[in-house]
Amino acid sequence: MHDLPTVIELLLVAFGVALVTKWTGRPYTIALVFAGIGIDLFHIPIMGVIGASGQDRLLTPEVIFVLFLPGLLFESAINIDVAHLRENLRPILLFAVAGVTIATLITGYAVSSFLGLPLIIAMLFGALISATDPVSVIALFKDLGANKRLAVIVEGESLFNDGTAAVLFQLILAAAITGQFSLPEGLRHFVTMAIGGAGLGVLVGYAASHITAQVDEPRIEITLTTIVAYGSYLLAEQVHVSGVIAVVAAGVTVGNYGAKFGMTPRTRVALWSFWEYFAFVINSLVFLLVGIEVHVSEMLGSWRNILLAIAAVLLGRLIVVYGLSPLSAMFGQRLRTSWQHVLFWGGLHGSVSIALALSLPVSIPHRALLLTMTFGVVAFSILVQGLTMKPLLRRLSLI
C-alpha cells in the first residue's frame, strides 16, 4: 500500500463486500478474495495502483510481517484462554512443531518428484507452505462458529506453527545459498529462536501488565497493548529470536494475566472492542490484497505445476493430521475422527506463505515457479477449501 487514499479505497471495497455478505449470508473473508480477484482481472484502478498491470506486488514481506501479522497474532492470542490452551497443548504442539516439520519434508519430496525440482529448492517450498495461516484460519472459524475445543486446537496450531515454519524456512534457505547444512547447528538455532522468542514475549507482556495495573485509563492501556504487540515483534527480530512466537507469548500473557489482574472491567471491554475492530480492518485488507495478488492469467499459464503443488501440499497435510492424531490419543488427548477431517481440510494457507515466498532472494533458482505455486496453493486453499468448510462442518454435525 503506497498511501492513505489507497487504504481508504480498499476499505470502501471491503465495506461494500461486508454489506453484500450480510445480505447474502456468504463468508465475508472469502468474498473479499473474490472481490480482489475481480479488481485484478478487470483492471479496476484504485488510485492508479490496484488493477494496473505491471505494478509491484502490494503484499511485500515488510507489509505482512511488520504491519499486518503482529496485530492479527496479538488479537488472537489475547483471546485464547490459557486454561483451554493447556487442556489442548499436546495436539497443538504436536501439529505446530512435529507436524510442520513432517509436512515440510513430505511436501518437499513430493514436489521434487512431481516437478523434477532440485530437492533443496523443493524443500524451500515445503517450508514456506507448511504453516496453516492464522489470518485465514482464525477468521474463517470465527465466522463459522465451530466447536470450541476444535476452534482452540485450530487457532493454537495456526498461531504457533508460523514460528516453526519461519525458522525451518530460514535454515533451508541458508543451506540452499551456502550449500552446507549442519543438523546439530540447525536444531540449536531452532531451539534458540523458539525459546528466546517465547521468553522475550512473556517478559514484555508481564512488564506491560504491571504497568497497566497502575493505570486506570482505557486509552492509555490500549495504547500500551499496541506497543506490546508491535514492539515485542520488532525487539525479537532485533535480537535474532522468533518475532512471531514473541508476539503470541506477549498476547497470551496480557490476555490471561494483565487483563484479568491489572485492568478494570471497563478497560477490558474497551480493549476487546478495540482489538476486535483492529483485526477486522487488517483481515479485510489482507484478504482483499491476497485476491488482488492472485493474478489469474499467471495461474492459468502454470495450471499443471499448480495442481501438482496442491496435490503435494494436501498429501503432506493428510499424513500429518491422520498420522499424528493417534499419537495425541496416546498422550491422553484423543481427537475425534470428524475433527481430524476438519483439521485436514481446514489447513488453509495465506499471507504468511506469500510473504516467505516473496522474501526469497532473486538469485534462488526457480524463484518465479515457487512464487507461482505459492499463489496457486493459497488461492485454492482459501477459495476451494474455504468455501467447502461450512458444508463439511454441517455434514459432520459440528455446527
Coordinates of C-alpha atoms in Angstrom, one line a residue:
M1 CA 0.0 0.0 0.0
H2 CA 1.6 3.3 -1.1
D3 CA -0.6 6.0 0.5
L4 CA -3.6 6.8 2.6
P5 CA -6.1 7.2 -0.3
T6 CA -5.2 3.6 -1.4
V7 CA -6.1 2.3 2.1
I8 CA -9.4 4.3 2.1
E9 CA -10.4 2.9 -1.3
L10 CA -9.5 -0.6 -0.1
L11 CA -11.7 -0.1 3.0
L12 CA -14.5 1.2 0.8
V13 CA -14.4 -2.0 -1.2
A14 CA -14.3 -4.1 2.0
F15 CA -17.3 -2.1 3.3
G16 CA -19.3 -2.9 0.2
V17 CA -18.3 -6.6 0.4
A18 CA -19.4 -6.6 4.0
L19 CA -22.8 -5.3 3.2
V20 CA -23.3 -7.8 0.4
T21 CA -22.2 -10.7 2.6
K22 CA -24.5 -9.6 5.4
W23 CA -27.5 -9.7 3.0
T24 CA -26.5 -12.9 1.3
G25 CA -25.0 -14.8 4.2
R26 CA -21.8 -15.7 2.3
P27 CA -18.4 -15.9 4.2
Y28 CA -17.0 -12.4 4.3
T29 CA -13.3 -13.2 4.1
I30 CA -13.8 -15.5 1.0
A31 CA -15.9 -12.8 -0.7
L32 CA -13.1 -10.4 -0.2
V33 CA -10.7 -12.7 -2.1
F34 CA -13.2 -12.9 -5.0
A35 CA -13.5 -9.1 -4.9
G36 CA -9.7 -8.8 -5.1
I37 CA -9.5 -11.2 -8.0
G38 CA -12.2 -9.2 -9.8
I39 CA -10.3 -6.0 -9.3
D40 CA -7.1 -7.5 -10.8
L41 CA -9.0 -9.5 -13.6
F42 CA -10.9 -6.4 -14.9
H43 CA -8.0 -4.0 -14.2
I44 CA -10.2 -1.8 -12.0
P45 CA -7.9 1.2 -10.9
I46 CA -7.6 2.2 -7.3
M47 CA -5.5 5.4 -7.2
G48 CA -3.7 4.1 -10.2
V49 CA -2.2 1.2 -8.2
I50 CA -4.7 -1.6 -8.0
G51 CA -5.6 -3.4 -11.1
A52 CA -2.9 -1.8 -13.2
S53 CA -0.8 -4.5 -14.8
G54 CA 3.0 -4.3 -14.3
Q55 CA 2.8 -2.7 -10.9
D56 CA 4.9 -4.0 -8.0
R57 CA 3.2 -6.6 -5.7
L58 CA 1.4 -5.0 -2.8
L59 CA 1.9 -7.9 -0.4
T60 CA 5.5 -7.4 0.4
P61 CA 7.1 -9.3 3.3
E62 CA 7.5 -6.0 5.2
V63 CA 3.8 -5.2 4.9
I64 CA 2.7 -8.6 6.1
F65 CA 5.3 -9.3 8.8
V66 CA 5.6 -5.8 10.2
L67 CA 2.3 -4.2 9.6
F68 CA -0.3 -7.0 9.5
L69 CA 0.9 -10.1 11.2
P70 CA 1.8 -8.7 14.8
G71 CA -1.7 -7.2 15.2
L72 CA -3.5 -10.3 14.0
L73 CA -1.5 -12.6 16.1
F74 CA -1.8 -10.4 19.2
E75 CA -5.6 -10.1 18.8
S76 CA -5.9 -13.9 18.6
A77 CA -3.5 -14.5 21.4
I78 CA -5.2 -12.2 23.9
N79 CA -8.5 -14.0 23.3
I80 CA -7.1 -17.5 23.9
D81 CA -7.9 -18.8 27.4
V82 CA -4.7 -20.2 28.8
A83 CA -6.7 -22.9 30.6
H84 CA -8.2 -24.1 27.3
L85 CA -4.8 -23.8 25.7
R86 CA -3.3 -26.0 28.4
E87 CA -6.0 -28.6 28.0
N88 CA -5.2 -29.0 24.3
L89 CA -1.5 -28.2 24.4
R90 CA -0.4 -31.7 23.3
P91 CA -2.2 -31.8 20.0
I92 CA -1.4 -28.2 19.4
L93 CA 2.4 -28.6 19.9
L94 CA 2.3 -31.9 18.1
F95 CA 0.9 -30.3 14.9
A96 CA 2.7 -27.0 15.3
V97 CA 6.2 -28.4 15.7
A98 CA 6.4 -32.0 14.5
G99 CA 3.5 -31.6 12.0
V100 CA 5.1 -28.6 10.3
T101 CA 8.5 -30.4 10.1
I102 CA 6.9 -33.6 8.7
A103 CA 4.8 -31.6 6.2
T104 CA 7.8 -29.7 5.0
L105 CA 9.7 -32.9 4.3
I106 CA 6.8 -34.7 2.6
T107 CA 5.7 -31.7 0.5
G108 CA 9.3 -31.1 -0.5
Y109 CA 10.0 -34.7 -1.6
A110 CA 6.6 -34.8 -3.4
V111 CA 7.3 -31.5 -5.3
S112 CA 10.7 -32.7 -6.2
S113 CA 9.4 -35.9 -7.5
F114 CA 6.4 -34.4 -9.3
L115 CA 8.1 -31.4 -10.9
G116 CA 11.7 -32.6 -11.1
L117 CA 13.0 -29.6 -9.0
P118 CA 16.2 -29.9 -7.0
L119 CA 15.4 -31.3 -3.6
I120 CA 16.7 -28.3 -1.6
I121 CA 14.5 -25.9 -3.7
A122 CA 11.5 -28.2 -3.3
M123 CA 12.2 -28.2 0.5
L124 CA 12.1 -24.4 0.5
F125 CA 8.6 -24.6 -1.0
G126 CA 7.6 -27.2 1.6
A127 CA 8.8 -25.0 4.4
L128 CA 7.1 -21.8 3.3
I129 CA 3.8 -23.5 2.5
S130 CA 3.7 -25.8 5.6
A131 CA 2.2 -23.5 8.1
T132 CA -1.6 -23.0 8.4
D133 CA -2.1 -19.3 8.2
P134 CA -3.7 -17.6 11.2
V135 CA -5.0 -14.8 9.0
S136 CA -7.1 -17.3 7.0
V137 CA -7.9 -20.0 9.6
I138 CA -8.9 -17.8 12.6
A139 CA -11.1 -15.5 10.6
L140 CA -12.8 -18.4 8.9
F141 CA -13.5 -20.4 12.1
K142 CA -14.8 -17.3 13.9
D143 CA -17.3 -16.8 11.0
L144 CA -18.4 -20.4 11.1
G145 CA -18.7 -20.8 14.9
A146 CA -17.0 -24.2 15.1
N147 CA -16.9 -26.4 18.2
K148 CA -15.0 -24.5 21.0
R149 CA -12.3 -27.1 21.7
L150 CA -11.8 -27.7 18.0
A151 CA -11.5 -24.0 17.4
V152 CA -8.9 -23.7 20.2
I153 CA -6.8 -26.5 18.5
V154 CA -7.1 -24.9 15.1
E155 CA -6.3 -21.4 16.4
G156 CA -3.5 -22.7 18.7
E157 CA -1.9 -24.6 15.9
S158 CA -2.1 -21.8 13.4
L159 CA -0.7 -19.3 16.0
F160 CA 2.3 -21.5 16.9
N161 CA 3.2 -23.2 13.7
D162 CA 4.2 -19.9 11.9
G163 CA 7.3 -19.7 14.1
T164 CA 8.2 -23.3 13.3
A165 CA 7.7 -22.7 9.5
A166 CA 9.7 -19.4 9.5
V167 CA 12.7 -21.0 11.3
L168 CA 12.7 -24.0 9.1
F169 CA 12.5 -21.8 6.0
Q170 CA 15.4 -19.7 7.2
L171 CA 17.5 -22.9 7.9
I172 CA 16.7 -24.4 4.5
L173 CA 17.3 -21.1 2.7
A174 CA 20.7 -20.8 4.3
A175 CA 21.5 -24.3 3.2
A176 CA 20.4 -23.5 -0.4
I177 CA 22.6 -20.4 -0.5
T178 CA 25.7 -21.8 1.1
G179 CA 25.4 -25.5 0.1
Q180 CA 26.0 -26.5 3.7
F181 CA 23.7 -27.8 6.4
S182 CA 24.5 -29.0 9.9
L183 CA 21.7 -30.8 11.7
P184 CA 23.1 -30.1 15.3
E185 CA 23.6 -26.4 14.4
G186 CA 20.1 -26.3 12.8
L187 CA 18.5 -27.8 15.9
R188 CA 20.4 -25.4 18.2
H189 CA 19.3 -22.4 16.1
F190 CA 15.7 -23.7 16.1
V191 CA 15.5 -24.1 19.9
T192 CA 17.2 -20.7 20.5
M193 CA 14.7 -18.9 18.2
A194 CA 11.7 -20.6 19.7
I195 CA 12.6 -20.4 23.4
G196 CA 14.1 -17.0 23.1
G197 CA 11.0 -15.6 21.4
A198 CA 8.7 -17.1 23.9
G199 CA 10.7 -15.9 26.9
L200 CA 11.0 -12.4 25.5
G201 CA 7.3 -12.2 24.7
V202 CA 6.4 -13.3 28.3
L203 CA 8.8 -10.7 29.8
V204 CA 7.3 -7.9 27.6
G205 CA 3.8 -9.0 28.4
Y206 CA 4.5 -9.3 32.1
A207 CA 6.1 -5.9 32.3
A208 CA 3.2 -4.3 30.4
S209 CA 0.7 -6.0 32.7
H210 CA 2.3 -4.5 35.7
I211 CA 2.2 -1.0 34.1
T212 CA -1.5 -1.3 33.3
A213 CA -2.2 -2.4 36.9
Q214 CA -1.0 1.1 38.0
V215 CA -3.1 3.0 35.4
D216 CA -6.9 3.1 35.1
E217 CA -7.3 4.8 31.8
P218 CA -8.6 2.6 28.9
R219 CA -7.0 4.8 26.2
I220 CA -3.5 4.6 27.8
E221 CA -3.7 0.9 28.4
I222 CA -4.9 0.1 24.9
T223 CA -2.1 2.2 23.5
L224 CA 0.3 0.2 25.7
T225 CA -1.0 -3.1 24.3
T226 CA -0.5 -1.8 20.8
I227 CA 3.1 -1.0 21.7
V228 CA 3.5 -4.5 23.1
A229 CA 2.1 -6.2 20.0
Y230 CA 4.4 -4.5 17.6
G231 CA 7.3 -3.8 20.0
S232 CA 7.7 -7.4 21.0
Y233 CA 7.9 -8.4 17.4
L234 CA 10.5 -5.8 16.4
L235 CA 12.5 -6.4 19.6
A236 CA 12.6 -10.1 19.0
E237 CA 13.8 -9.6 15.4
Q238 CA 16.5 -7.3 16.6
V239 CA 17.9 -9.9 19.0
H240 CA 17.5 -12.7 16.4
V241 CA 14.8 -14.7 18.0
S242 CA 11.3 -15.5 16.7
G243 CA 9.2 -12.4 16.4
V244 CA 6.1 -14.4 15.7
I245 CA 6.4 -16.5 18.8
A246 CA 7.3 -13.4 20.9
V247 CA 4.0 -11.7 19.8
V248 CA 2.0 -14.8 20.6
A249 CA 3.6 -15.2 24.1
A250 CA 3.1 -11.5 24.8
G251 CA -0.5 -11.7 23.8
V252 CA -1.3 -14.7 25.9
T253 CA 0.4 -13.1 28.9
V254 CA -1.5 -9.8 28.5
G255 CA -4.8 -11.6 27.9
N256 CA -4.6 -14.0 30.7
Y257 CA -2.6 -12.1 33.3
G258 CA -2.6 -8.4 32.6
A259 CA -6.3 -8.1 31.5
K260 CA -7.6 -10.2 34.4
F261 CA -5.5 -8.8 37.3
G262 CA -4.4 -5.4 36.1
M263 CA -7.4 -4.0 34.2
T264 CA -10.9 -2.9 35.3
P265 CA -14.0 -4.4 33.7
R266 CA -14.4 -1.1 31.8
T267 CA -10.9 -1.3 30.4
R268 CA -11.3 -4.9 29.4
V269 CA -14.4 -4.2 27.4
A270 CA -12.7 -1.3 25.6
L271 CA -9.6 -3.5 25.0
W272 CA -11.5 -6.4 23.4
S273 CA -13.6 -4.0 21.3
F274 CA -10.5 -2.2 20.0
W275 CA -8.6 -5.3 19.1
E276 CA -11.7 -6.9 17.5
Y277 CA -12.2 -3.9 15.3
F278 CA -8.5 -3.6 14.5
A279 CA -8.3 -7.3 13.5
F280 CA -11.4 -6.9 11.4
V281 CA -9.8 -4.0 9.4
I282 CA -6.4 -5.8 8.9
N283 CA -8.2 -9.0 7.9
S284 CA -10.2 -7.1 5.4
L285 CA -7.1 -5.6 3.8
V286 CA -5.2 -8.9 3.8
F287 CA -7.9 -11.0 2.2
L288 CA -8.6 -8.3 -0.4
L289 CA -4.9 -7.9 -1.2
V290 CA -4.5 -11.7 -1.5
G291 CA -7.2 -11.7 -4.1
I292 CA -5.6 -8.9 -6.0
E293 CA -2.2 -10.6 -5.9
V294 CA -3.6 -13.9 -7.3
H295 CA -3.1 -13.0 -11.0
V296 CA -5.5 -15.3 -12.9
S297 CA -3.5 -15.2 -16.2
E298 CA -0.4 -16.3 -14.4
M299 CA -2.2 -19.1 -12.6
L300 CA -3.8 -20.4 -15.8
G301 CA -0.4 -20.4 -17.6
S302 CA 1.0 -22.7 -14.9
W303 CA -2.0 -24.8 -14.1
R304 CA -0.2 -28.1 -14.3
N305 CA 2.5 -27.1 -11.9
I306 CA 0.0 -25.6 -9.5
L307 CA -2.2 -28.7 -9.5
L308 CA 0.8 -30.8 -8.7
A309 CA 1.9 -28.4 -5.9
I310 CA -1.7 -28.5 -4.5
A311 CA -1.6 -32.3 -4.5
A312 CA 1.8 -32.3 -2.7
V313 CA 0.6 -29.9 0.0
L314 CA -2.6 -31.9 0.6
L315 CA -0.6 -35.1 0.8
G316 CA 1.7 -33.6 3.4
R317 CA -1.3 -32.3 5.4
L318 CA -3.1 -35.6 5.2
I319 CA -0.2 -37.6 6.5
V320 CA 0.4 -35.1 9.3
V321 CA -3.2 -35.0 10.6
Y322 CA -4.1 -38.6 10.3
G323 CA -0.6 -39.8 11.2
L324 CA -0.1 -37.7 14.3
S325 CA -3.7 -37.9 15.7
P326 CA -3.1 -41.4 17.1
L327 CA 0.0 -40.0 18.9
S328 CA -2.2 -37.3 20.5
A329 CA -4.5 -40.1 21.7
M330 CA -1.5 -42.0 23.2
F331 CA -0.7 -38.8 25.2
G332 CA -4.2 -38.7 26.6
Q333 CA -5.9 -36.2 24.2
R334 CA -7.9 -38.0 21.6
L335 CA -9.2 -36.2 18.6
R336 CA -12.4 -37.4 17.1
T337 CA -12.4 -38.7 13.6
S338 CA -14.7 -35.9 12.5
W339 CA -12.3 -33.3 14.0
Q340 CA -9.4 -34.9 12.1
H341 CA -11.3 -34.4 8.8
V342 CA -11.7 -30.7 9.7
L343 CA -8.1 -30.3 10.7
F344 CA -7.0 -31.8 7.4
W345 CA -9.3 -29.8 5.1
G346 CA -9.2 -26.7 7.3
G347 CA -5.4 -26.4 6.9
L348 CA -5.7 -23.2 4.9
H349 CA -2.7 -21.2 3.7
G350 CA -2.4 -17.5 3.1
S351 CA -0.4 -14.3 3.5
V352 CA 2.4 -15.8 5.7
S353 CA 3.3 -18.3 2.9
I354 CA 3.1 -15.5 0.4
A355 CA 5.5 -13.3 2.5
L356 CA 8.0 -16.1 2.8
A357 CA 7.9 -16.8 -0.9
L358 CA 8.3 -13.1 -1.7
S359 CA 11.3 -12.9 0.6
L360 CA 13.2 -15.4 -1.5
P361 CA 16.4 -13.9 -2.9
V362 CA 16.3 -13.3 -6.7
S363 CA 19.3 -15.5 -7.0
I364 CA 17.5 -18.6 -5.8
P365 CA 16.9 -21.0 -8.8
H366 CA 13.2 -21.5 -9.9
R367 CA 12.1 -18.5 -7.7
A368 CA 9.4 -17.5 -10.2
L369 CA 8.0 -21.0 -10.2
L370 CA 8.0 -21.1 -6.4
L371 CA 6.1 -17.8 -6.3
T372 CA 3.5 -19.0 -8.9
M373 CA 2.9 -22.3 -7.0
T374 CA 2.6 -20.4 -3.7
F375 CA -0.1 -18.1 -5.0
G376 CA -1.8 -21.0 -6.7
V377 CA -1.9 -23.1 -3.5
V378 CA -3.1 -20.0 -1.4
A379 CA -5.9 -19.3 -3.9
F380 CA -7.0 -23.0 -3.9
S381 CA -7.0 -23.2 -0.1
I382 CA -8.9 -20.0 0.5
L383 CA -11.4 -20.4 -2.3
V384 CA -12.0 -24.1 -2.7
Q385 CA -11.2 -25.3 0.9
G386 CA -12.6 -22.2 2.4
L387 CA -15.9 -22.4 0.5
T388 CA -16.4 -26.0 1.3
M389 CA -15.6 -25.8 5.1
K390 CA -19.1 -24.8 6.1
P391 CA -20.8 -27.7 4.3
L392 CA -18.2 -30.0 5.7
L393 CA -18.8 -28.8 9.3
R394 CA -22.6 -29.3 8.8
R395 CA -22.2 -32.7 7.3
L396 CA -20.1 -33.7 10.3
S397 CA -22.7 -32.2 12.6
L398 CA -20.1 -29.8 14.1
I399 CA -22.1 -26.6 13.7

